[in-house]
Coordinates of C-alpha atoms in Angstrom, one line a residue:
Chain A
X2 CA -6.2 55.7 3.6
X3 CA -6.5 52.1 4.1
X4 CA -4.2 51.3 7.0
X5 CA -6.0 49.1 9.4
X6 CA -3.8 49.7 12.4
X7 CA -3.6 53.4 11.9
X8 CA -7.3 53.8 11.0
X9 CA -8.4 52.1 14.1
X10 CA -6.3 54.3 16.3
X11 CA -7.3 57.6 14.7
X12 CA -10.7 58.6 13.6
X13 CA -12.1 61.8 12.1
X14 CA -9.8 64.3 13.8
X15 CA -10.2 62.8 17.3
X16 CA -8.1 60.4 19.2
X17 CA -9.5 57.0 19.9
X18 CA -9.3 55.6 23.4
X19 CA -6.7 52.9 23.9
X20 CA -8.1 49.4 24.3
X21 CA -8.9 48.6 27.9
X22 CA -6.9 45.8 29.4
X23 CA -4.0 46.3 27.0
X24 CA -3.0 49.6 28.5
X25 CA 0.3 49.6 30.3
X26 CA 1.5 52.1 32.9
X27 CA 3.6 53.7 30.2
X28 CA 0.4 54.5 28.4
X29 CA -0.8 56.8 31.1
X30 CA -0.2 59.6 28.7
X31 CA -2.5 61.9 26.9
X32 CA -4.0 60.5 23.8
X33 CA -2.3 61.3 20.6
X34 CA -3.9 64.1 18.6
X35 CA -4.8 63.5 15.0
X36 CA -2.7 66.5 14.0
X37 CA 0.4 64.9 15.6
X38 CA -0.2 61.7 13.8
X39 CA -0.7 63.5 10.5
X40 CA 2.6 65.3 11.0
X41 CA 4.3 62.0 11.7
X42 CA 3.1 60.5 8.5
X43 CA 4.0 63.6 6.5
X44 CA 7.5 63.5 8.1
X45 CA 7.9 59.8 7.1
X46 CA 6.9 60.4 3.5
X47 CA 5.1 63.1 1.6
X48 CA 3.1 60.5 -0.1
X49 CA 0.4 59.4 2.2
X50 CA 0.2 55.9 1.0
X51 CA 3.9 55.2 1.2
X52 CA 4.0 56.9 4.6
X53 CA 1.3 54.5 5.8
X54 CA 3.2 51.5 4.6
X55 CA 6.4 52.8 6.2
X56 CA 4.6 53.4 9.4
X57 CA 3.3 49.8 9.4
X58 CA 6.8 48.4 8.7
X59 CA 8.4 50.5 11.5
X60 CA 5.7 49.4 13.9
X61 CA 6.3 45.8 13.0
X62 CA 10.0 46.2 13.5
X63 CA 9.5 47.7 16.9
X64 CA 7.2 45.0 18.0
X65 CA 9.5 42.3 16.7
X66 CA 12.5 43.7 18.5
X67 CA 10.7 44.3 21.7
X68 CA 9.3 40.7 21.6
X69 CA 12.8 39.4 20.9
X70 CA 14.0 41.2 24.0
X71 CA 11.3 39.3 26.0
X72 CA 9.0 42.2 26.5
X73 CA 5.6 41.0 27.3
X74 CA 4.0 44.3 26.3
X75 CA 5.6 44.6 22.8
X76 CA 2.5 46.0 21.1
X77 CA 1.9 48.5 23.8
X78 CA 5.5 49.7 24.0
X79 CA 5.7 49.9 20.2
X80 CA 2.6 52.2 20.2
X81 CA 4.1 54.2 23.0
X82 CA 7.3 54.7 21.0
X83 CA 5.3 55.9 18.0
X84 CA 3.3 58.2 20.1
X85 CA 6.4 59.8 21.6
X86 CA 8.0 60.2 18.1
X87 CA 4.8 61.7 16.8
X88 CA 4.8 64.3 19.5
X89 CA 8.4 65.3 18.9
X90 CA 8.2 65.4 15.1
X91 CA 7.2 69.1 15.3
X92 CA 10.5 69.8 17.1
X93 CA 12.8 67.6 15.1
X94 CA 11.5 67.5 11.6
X95 CA 13.6 70.6 10.6
X96 CA 16.8 69.5 12.2
X97 CA 16.9 65.7 12.2
X98 CA 19.2 64.2 9.5
X99 CA 19.6 60.5 8.9
X100 CA 17.4 57.4 8.7
X101 CA 14.1 58.3 10.2
X102 CA 13.4 54.7 11.1
X103 CA 16.5 54.7 13.2
X104 CA 15.1 57.5 15.3
X105 CA 12.3 55.2 16.3
X106 CA 14.8 52.6 17.4
X107 CA 16.4 55.2 19.8
X108 CA 13.1 56.2 21.3
X109 CA 12.1 52.6 21.6
X110 CA 15.2 51.9 23.7
X111 CA 14.2 54.6 26.1
X112 CA 10.7 53.3 26.4
X113 CA 11.9 49.8 26.9
X114 CA 14.3 51.0 29.6
X115 CA 11.4 52.6 31.4
X116 CA 9.4 49.4 31.0
X117 CA 12.2 47.4 32.6
X118 CA 12.4 49.6 35.6
X119 CA 8.8 49.0 36.7
X120 CA 7.2 45.7 37.8
X121 CA 5.1 44.2 35.1
X122 CA 2.9 41.3 35.6
X123 CA 3.8 38.5 33.2
X124 CA 1.5 38.2 30.2
X125 CA -0.4 35.0 30.1
X126 CA -0.2 33.6 26.6
X127 CA -3.4 32.0 25.5
X128 CA -2.8 29.9 22.4
X129 CA -6.3 28.5 22.5
X130 CA -9.0 29.8 20.3
X131 CA -12.7 29.6 20.8
X132 CA -14.9 27.7 18.4
X133 CA -16.3 30.9 16.9
X134 CA -12.9 32.3 16.1
X135 CA -11.7 29.0 14.8
X136 CA -14.7 28.8 12.4
X137 CA -14.2 32.4 11.3
X138 CA -10.5 31.8 10.5
X139 CA -11.3 28.6 8.6
X140 CA -14.0 30.4 6.6
X141 CA -11.6 33.3 5.8
X142 CA -8.9 30.8 4.9
X143 CA -11.2 29.1 2.4
X144 CA -12.1 32.5 0.9
X145 CA -8.5 33.6 0.7
X146 CA -7.5 30.3 -0.9
X147 CA -10.1 30.8 -3.5
X148 CA -8.6 34.2 -4.3
X149 CA -5.1 32.7 -4.9
X150 CA -4.0 32.1 -8.5
X151 CA -4.3 28.4 -9.4
X152 CA -0.5 27.9 -9.4
X153 CA -0.2 29.5 -6.0
X154 CA -3.0 27.5 -4.5
X155 CA -1.6 24.3 -5.8
X156 CA 1.8 25.1 -4.5
X157 CA 0.6 26.1 -1.0
X158 CA -1.6 23.0 -0.8
X159 CA 1.2 20.7 -1.6
X160 CA 3.7 22.6 0.5
X161 CA 1.5 22.1 3.6
X162 CA 0.1 18.7 2.8
X163 CA 2.7 16.5 4.6
X164 CA 4.3 16.4 8.0
X165 CA 7.8 16.2 9.2
X166 CA 10.1 14.0 7.1
X167 CA 7.4 13.4 4.6
X168 CA 7.1 17.2 4.2
X169 CA 10.8 17.5 3.6
X170 CA 10.8 14.8 1.0
X171 CA 7.7 16.3 -0.6
X172 CA 9.2 19.7 -0.8
X173 CA 12.3 18.3 -2.5
X174 CA 10.0 16.6 -5.0
X175 CA 8.0 19.8 -5.6
X176 CA 11.2 21.8 -6.0
X177 CA 12.5 19.3 -8.5
X178 CA 9.3 19.4 -10.4
X179 CA 9.4 23.1 -10.6
X180 CA 13.1 23.2 -11.5
X181 CA 14.0 25.4 -8.6
X182 CA 16.1 25.0 -5.5
X183 CA 14.4 24.0 -2.2
X184 CA 15.3 27.4 -0.7
X185 CA 13.6 29.2 -3.6
X186 CA 10.5 27.0 -3.2
X187 CA 10.5 27.8 0.6
X188 CA 10.6 31.5 -0.2
X189 CA 7.8 31.3 -2.8
X190 CA 5.6 29.3 -0.4
X191 CA 6.2 31.6 2.5
X192 CA 5.4 34.6 0.4
X193 CA 2.1 33.0 -0.6
X194 CA 1.6 32.2 3.1
X195 CA 2.2 35.8 3.9
X196 CA -0.4 36.9 1.4
X197 CA -2.8 34.4 2.9
X198 CA -2.0 35.8 6.4
X199 CA -2.8 39.4 5.2
X200 CA -5.9 38.3 3.4
X201 CA -7.2 36.4 6.4
X202 CA -6.5 39.3 8.8
X203 CA -8.4 41.6 6.4
X204 CA -11.2 39.1 6.2
X205 CA -11.4 38.8 10.0
X206 CA -11.4 42.6 10.4
X207 CA -14.2 42.9 7.8
X208 CA -16.3 40.3 9.4
X209 CA -15.8 41.2 13.0
X210 CA -15.0 45.0 12.6
X211 CA -12.3 44.6 15.2
X212 CA -8.6 44.6 14.8
X213 CA -6.5 41.4 14.9
X214 CA -2.9 42.6 14.4
X215 CA -3.1 45.7 16.4
X216 CA -5.5 46.1 19.3
X217 CA -4.9 49.6 20.5
Chain B
X9 CA 22.6 52.3 4.0
X10 CA 25.1 50.7 1.6
X11 CA 25.5 47.0 1.0
X12 CA 28.8 47.1 2.7
X13 CA 27.2 48.1 5.9
X14 CA 24.7 45.3 5.8
X15 CA 25.4 42.2 7.7
X16 CA 24.4 38.8 6.5
X17 CA 22.4 36.7 8.9
X18 CA 21.7 33.0 8.6
X19 CA 18.3 31.6 8.9
X20 CA 19.4 30.0 12.1
X21 CA 20.3 33.4 13.5
X22 CA 17.0 34.8 12.5
X23 CA 15.2 32.0 14.3
X24 CA 17.3 32.6 17.4
X25 CA 16.4 36.2 17.2
X26 CA 12.8 35.4 17.1
X27 CA 13.1 33.1 20.0
X28 CA 15.1 35.6 22.0
X29 CA 18.3 33.6 21.9
X30 CA 20.9 36.1 20.7
X31 CA 23.6 37.4 22.8
X32 CA 23.5 41.1 23.7
X33 CA 26.1 42.0 21.0
X34 CA 24.3 39.9 18.4
X35 CA 21.0 41.4 19.4
X36 CA 22.2 44.9 19.0
X37 CA 23.6 44.3 15.6
X38 CA 20.6 42.4 14.4
X39 CA 18.2 45.1 15.6
X40 CA 20.1 47.8 13.8
X41 CA 20.2 45.8 10.6
X42 CA 16.5 45.0 10.9
X43 CA 15.8 48.8 10.7
X44 CA 17.9 49.5 7.7
X45 CA 17.9 46.2 5.7
X46 CA 14.7 45.6 3.8
X47 CA 15.8 42.1 2.7
X48 CA 16.5 41.1 6.3
X49 CA 13.1 42.5 7.3
X50 CA 11.4 40.3 4.7
X51 CA 13.3 37.3 5.8
X52 CA 12.3 37.9 9.4
X53 CA 8.7 38.3 8.4
X54 CA 8.7 35.0 6.5
X55 CA 10.7 33.3 9.3
X56 CA 7.9 34.3 11.8
X57 CA 5.4 32.6 9.6
X58 CA 7.6 29.5 9.2
X59 CA 8.3 29.3 13.0
X60 CA 4.6 29.5 13.6
X61 CA 3.9 26.7 11.1
X62 CA 6.7 24.6 12.6
X63 CA 5.2 25.0 16.0
X64 CA 1.8 24.0 14.8
X65 CA 3.1 21.0 12.9
X66 CA 5.1 19.9 16.0
X67 CA 8.4 20.3 14.2
X68 CA 10.2 22.2 17.1
X69 CA 12.2 20.6 19.9
X70 CA 10.9 20.7 23.4
X71 CA 13.2 23.7 24.3
X72 CA 12.2 25.5 21.1
X73 CA 8.5 25.1 21.9
X74 CA 9.0 26.5 25.4
X75 CA 10.9 29.5 23.9
X76 CA 8.1 29.9 21.3
X77 CA 5.5 30.3 24.0
X78 CA 7.6 32.4 26.3
X79 CA 9.6 34.6 23.9
X80 CA 7.8 34.6 20.6
X81 CA 4.1 34.4 21.3
X82 CA 4.1 37.9 22.9
X83 CA 2.1 39.9 20.4
X84 CA -1.4 39.8 19.0
X85 CA -0.1 39.7 15.5
X86 CA 1.8 36.5 16.2
X87 CA -1.1 34.9 17.9
X88 CA -3.1 35.6 14.8
X89 CA -0.3 34.0 12.7
X90 CA -0.5 31.0 15.0
X91 CA -4.2 30.7 14.5
X92 CA -3.8 30.8 10.7
X93 CA -1.0 28.2 10.9
X94 CA -3.4 25.9 12.8
X95 CA -6.1 26.5 10.2
X96 CA -3.6 25.7 7.4
X97 CA -2.4 22.7 9.2
X98 CA -5.9 21.5 9.9
X99 CA -7.0 22.2 6.4
X100 CA -4.2 20.5 4.5
X101 CA -2.9 18.0 7.0
X102 CA -6.4 16.8 7.7
X103 CA -7.0 16.5 4.0
X104 CA -3.9 14.4 3.6
X105 CA -4.7 12.2 6.6
X106 CA -8.3 11.9 5.5
X107 CA -7.2 11.1 2.0
X108 CA -4.7 8.6 3.4
X109 CA -7.2 7.0 5.7
X110 CA -9.8 7.1 2.9
X111 CA -7.4 5.4 0.5
X112 CA -6.7 2.8 3.2
X113 CA -10.3 2.3 3.9
X114 CA -11.0 2.0 0.2
X115 CA -8.2 -0.6 0.0
X116 CA -9.4 -2.6 3.0
X117 CA -13.0 -2.1 1.9
X118 CA -12.2 -4.0 -1.3
X119 CA -11.7 -7.1 0.8
X120 CA -14.7 -6.7 3.0
X121 CA -16.7 -9.9 2.7
X122 CA -19.8 -8.1 3.6
X123 CA -19.8 -6.3 0.3
X124 CA -22.4 -7.5 -2.1
X125 CA -19.9 -7.7 -4.9
X126 CA -17.8 -10.2 -2.9
X127 CA -20.9 -12.2 -2.0
X128 CA -21.8 -12.6 -5.7
X129 CA -18.2 -13.3 -6.6
X130 CA -17.9 -16.1 -4.0
X131 CA -21.2 -17.5 -5.1
X132 CA -20.1 -17.5 -8.7
X133 CA -16.7 -18.9 -7.8
X134 CA -18.3 -21.7 -5.8
X135 CA -20.7 -22.5 -8.7
X136 CA -17.8 -22.6 -11.1
X137 CA -15.8 -24.9 -8.8
X138 CA -18.7 -27.2 -8.5
X139 CA -19.1 -27.4 -12.3
X140 CA -15.4 -28.0 -12.7
X141 CA -15.4 -30.7 -10.1
X142 CA -18.4 -32.4 -11.6
X143 CA -16.9 -32.2 -15.1
X144 CA -13.6 -33.6 -13.8
X145 CA -15.4 -36.5 -12.0
X146 CA -17.4 -37.4 -15.1
X147 CA -14.3 -37.4 -17.2
X148 CA -12.5 -39.5 -14.8
X149 CA -15.3 -42.0 -14.6
X150 CA -15.4 -42.2 -18.4
X151 CA -11.7 -42.8 -18.6
X152 CA -12.2 -45.6 -16.1
X153 CA -14.9 -47.1 -18.2
X154 CA -12.7 -46.9 -21.3
X155 CA -9.8 -48.5 -19.5
X156 CA -11.8 -51.4 -18.2
X157 CA -11.2 -54.5 -20.2
X158 CA -14.2 -56.0 -21.8
X159 CA -15.8 -58.6 -19.6
X160 CA -14.6 -61.9 -20.7
X161 CA -16.9 -64.8 -20.9
X162 CA -15.2 -68.0 -20.6
X163 CA -16.0 -70.1 -23.6
X164 CA -18.1 -73.0 -22.7
X165 CA -16.4 -76.1 -23.7
X166 CA -18.4 -78.0 -26.2
X167 CA -17.9 -81.0 -28.4
X168 CA -17.0 -80.1 -31.9
X169 CA -17.7 -82.1 -35.0
X170 CA -14.0 -82.2 -35.8
X171 CA -11.3 -83.7 -33.7
X172 CA -9.4 -81.2 -31.6
X173 CA -6.0 -81.3 -30.2
X174 CA -6.1 -81.1 -26.4
X175 CA -3.6 -79.7 -24.0
X176 CA -0.1 -78.7 -25.1
X177 CA 1.3 -78.7 -28.6
X178 CA 3.8 -81.4 -29.3
X179 CA 6.7 -79.3 -30.1
X180 CA 6.8 -77.2 -27.0
X181 CA 9.9 -76.4 -25.1
X182 CA 7.8 -75.1 -22.3
X183 CA 7.9 -76.7 -18.9
X184 CA 5.4 -79.4 -18.2
X185 CA 2.2 -78.3 -16.6
X186 CA 1.4 -80.0 -13.4
X187 CA -2.0 -78.7 -12.9
X188 CA -4.8 -80.9 -13.8
X189 CA -6.8 -80.3 -16.9
X190 CA -10.2 -79.0 -16.4
X191 CA -12.9 -81.5 -16.6
X192 CA -14.3 -81.6 -20.0
X193 CA -18.0 -81.6 -20.4
X194 CA -19.8 -84.7 -21.4
X195 CA -19.9 -85.2 -25.1
X196 CA -23.3 -85.7 -26.4
X197 CA -23.7 -87.6 -29.7
X198 CA -22.6 -90.8 -31.4
X199 CA -19.0 -90.2 -31.6
X200 CA -16.5 -88.8 -29.1
X201 CA -13.3 -87.3 -30.5
X202 CA -10.1 -86.7 -28.6
X203 CA -6.7 -85.5 -29.6
X204 CA -3.8 -86.9 -27.5
X205 CA -0.2 -85.8 -27.2
X206 CA 2.5 -88.1 -26.0
X207 CA 4.0 -85.3 -23.9
X208 CA 0.9 -85.1 -21.7
X209 CA 1.4 -87.2 -18.5
X210 CA -1.4 -89.2 -16.9
X211 CA -2.1 -86.5 -14.3
X212 CA -2.8 -84.0 -17.0
X213 CA -4.5 -86.4 -19.4
X214 CA -7.9 -85.4 -20.7
X215 CA -10.9 -86.9 -19.2
X216 CA -13.7 -88.0 -21.5
X217 CA -17.1 -89.5 -21.1
X218 CA -18.0 -92.1 -23.6
X219 CA -21.5 -91.4 -24.6
X220 CA -21.4 -92.7 -28.1
X221 CA -20.6 -95.9 -29.8
X222 CA -17.1 -95.1 -30.9
X223 CA -14.3 -93.1 -29.5
X224 CA -12.3 -91.4 -32.2
X225 CA -8.7 -90.9 -31.1
X226 CA -6.2 -88.6 -32.8
X227 CA -2.6 -89.1 -31.7
X228 CA -0.1 -86.4 -32.4
X229 CA 2.9 -88.2 -33.8
X230 CA 6.5 -87.5 -32.8
X231 CA 9.3 -87.5 -35.3
X232 CA 10.7 -89.6 -36.9
X233 CA 7.6 -90.8 -38.4
X234 CA 7.2 -94.5 -39.3
X235 CA 5.7 -96.1 -42.3
X236 CA 2.8 -97.5 -40.3
X237 CA 1.8 -97.7 -36.7
X238 CA 0.4 -100.2 -34.2
X239 CA -1.5 -99.1 -31.1
X240 CA -2.3 -101.0 -27.9
X241 CA -4.8 -99.5 -25.5
X242 CA -4.5 -100.8 -22.0
X243 CA -6.0 -100.0 -18.6
X244 CA -3.9 -98.8 -15.7
X245 CA -3.7 -102.3 -14.6
X246 CA -2.1 -103.3 -17.9
X247 CA -5.1 -105.0 -19.3
X248 CA -5.4 -104.5 -23.1
X249 CA -8.8 -103.3 -24.2
X250 CA -8.1 -102.5 -27.8
X251 CA -5.3 -103.0 -30.3
X252 CA -4.8 -102.2 -34.0
X253 CA -2.1 -102.7 -36.6
X254 CA -1.0 -101.2 -39.9
X255 CA -2.4 -97.8 -39.1
X256 CA -1.1 -95.0 -41.4
X257 CA -1.1 -91.3 -40.9
X258 CA -4.2 -89.7 -42.1
X259 CA -2.6 -86.3 -41.9
X260 CA 0.9 -85.2 -41.8
X261 CA 1.5 -85.4 -38.1
X262 CA -1.5 -87.3 -36.7
X263 CA -2.7 -90.8 -36.5
X264 CA -6.4 -91.5 -36.1
X265 CA -8.3 -94.6 -35.1
X266 CA -11.6 -95.5 -33.5
X267 CA -12.1 -97.4 -30.3
X268 CA -15.4 -99.0 -29.5
X269 CA -16.7 -97.4 -26.3
X270 CA -18.1 -100.7 -25.2
X271 CA -14.6 -101.8 -24.5
X272 CA -13.8 -98.8 -22.4
X273 CA -14.8 -98.5 -18.8
X274 CA -14.3 -95.6 -16.5
X275 CA -10.7 -95.3 -15.4
X276 CA -7.3 -94.4 -16.7
X277 CA -6.0 -95.7 -20.0
X278 CA -2.7 -95.8 -21.7
X279 CA -2.1 -95.9 -25.4
X280 CA 1.2 -97.4 -26.5
X281 CA 2.1 -96.4 -30.0
X282 CA 4.6 -98.6 -32.0
X283 CA 6.1 -97.4 -35.2
X284 CA 6.6 -100.1 -37.9
X285 CA 9.2 -99.6 -40.6
X286 CA 9.2 -102.9 -42.5
X287 CA 10.3 -105.5 -40.1
X288 CA 11.4 -103.1 -37.5
X289 CA 9.0 -102.1 -34.7
X290 CA 9.8 -99.4 -32.2
X291 CA 8.0 -97.5 -29.5
X292 CA 6.8 -94.2 -30.9
X293 CA 5.1 -92.8 -27.8
X294 CA 2.8 -93.3 -24.9
X295 CA -0.5 -91.5 -24.6
X296 CA -2.9 -91.2 -21.7
X297 CA -6.6 -90.5 -21.3
X298 CA -9.1 -90.8 -18.5
X299 CA -12.7 -92.0 -18.8
X300 CA -15.4 -91.4 -16.3

């Protein structure tokens, strides 16, 4: 199974330690067993591949919502939520009816309430990047741009080639040339941008052998 | 989840959600929709990327930038997105600016006098201008030469073998000249000829030098002509030095006669012409000459 986030958390039948420094008080729980995680995936979907994709999407939603609530430990609380659901799947899988993803939302609310009751040091955001990381990202960007179809590459290059008002004007020109609405052009460009993002993250993981999106 | 249960959220709402700006009610509804609406999920994913790009490209307001750092940049995944946004911005925006600056440099470089091409061009231009100026100068000089009137050489007065009429023609209506006639050169030879006109006053009378034996005088006659003429040559004091009668016109309008130079001394002379028609005698004109 090729799920970066999952694969990094769970090895060959043994739980991996959570990353030091990213561990919150809520994570002072026992590590999740591989069997619990397998049961979780199986509960989400019988097809392992689809289950992995669903898992990733649910995790992303949890992180996004927690961040929107201003939670400075969104990644950690999302993982804690998943851990709790995984441990309870054995109890609920026979009786739970309804959207399984919604179940995660309920558990996340509880985890978040617990988080709000304890003092948490504000997370310092470091938007800087060291030279090595910067060079690595640029190298991966070049590789991923080379993998794009010519049309997509040309589109993304033009879409990002101007700033501010010039960019707005340029995007209108591009949309007119392609015979599409600016909104459609925006969606196309952002989907290519998303592919680039995924490609670059994979490239970074492969070159560094360390996670980017998920660090636990 | 049916379509009827799905809420429609604007792009602005999605952005406010990402920046933590929704009210509690909005937040709850949005969170629920995000878990059940795949289309909304995709829009939020793309909006995350766009927000990161806008932050990198400095297209957010000051307040939005603060919210971006405080409420959006809370996950490792988003930090990675921001790094990729920066890489994209550096890559393409730099290319644009480099291309723009490169184009400008190329444009300004075209006019760099230090370029060899310009040096050669200026040298060639200077050479051509010099050639043109030279050609123009030569042409102008030539045109001046062409325009110059030929140098006139004043004819040297000389005595002719035939009598010549001096001064003004007899039938002129022109005003009388007051300037003095130029001094005639001395006539070398045996005979001196002179043509006199009655209209020429003493001041303008020709001056002659008697170097020969005889002075041949040709008088231009005024109409009406007479059958014959008589002449009386006197000095300024009225002394008669020569007289002749029964002279007839040798030509149609002139009367010629010879005066011995021995009888003429330097000074002013007057010739009184008398026309004779039968018994009738009348004054037919007065002529003057000067002898030196």
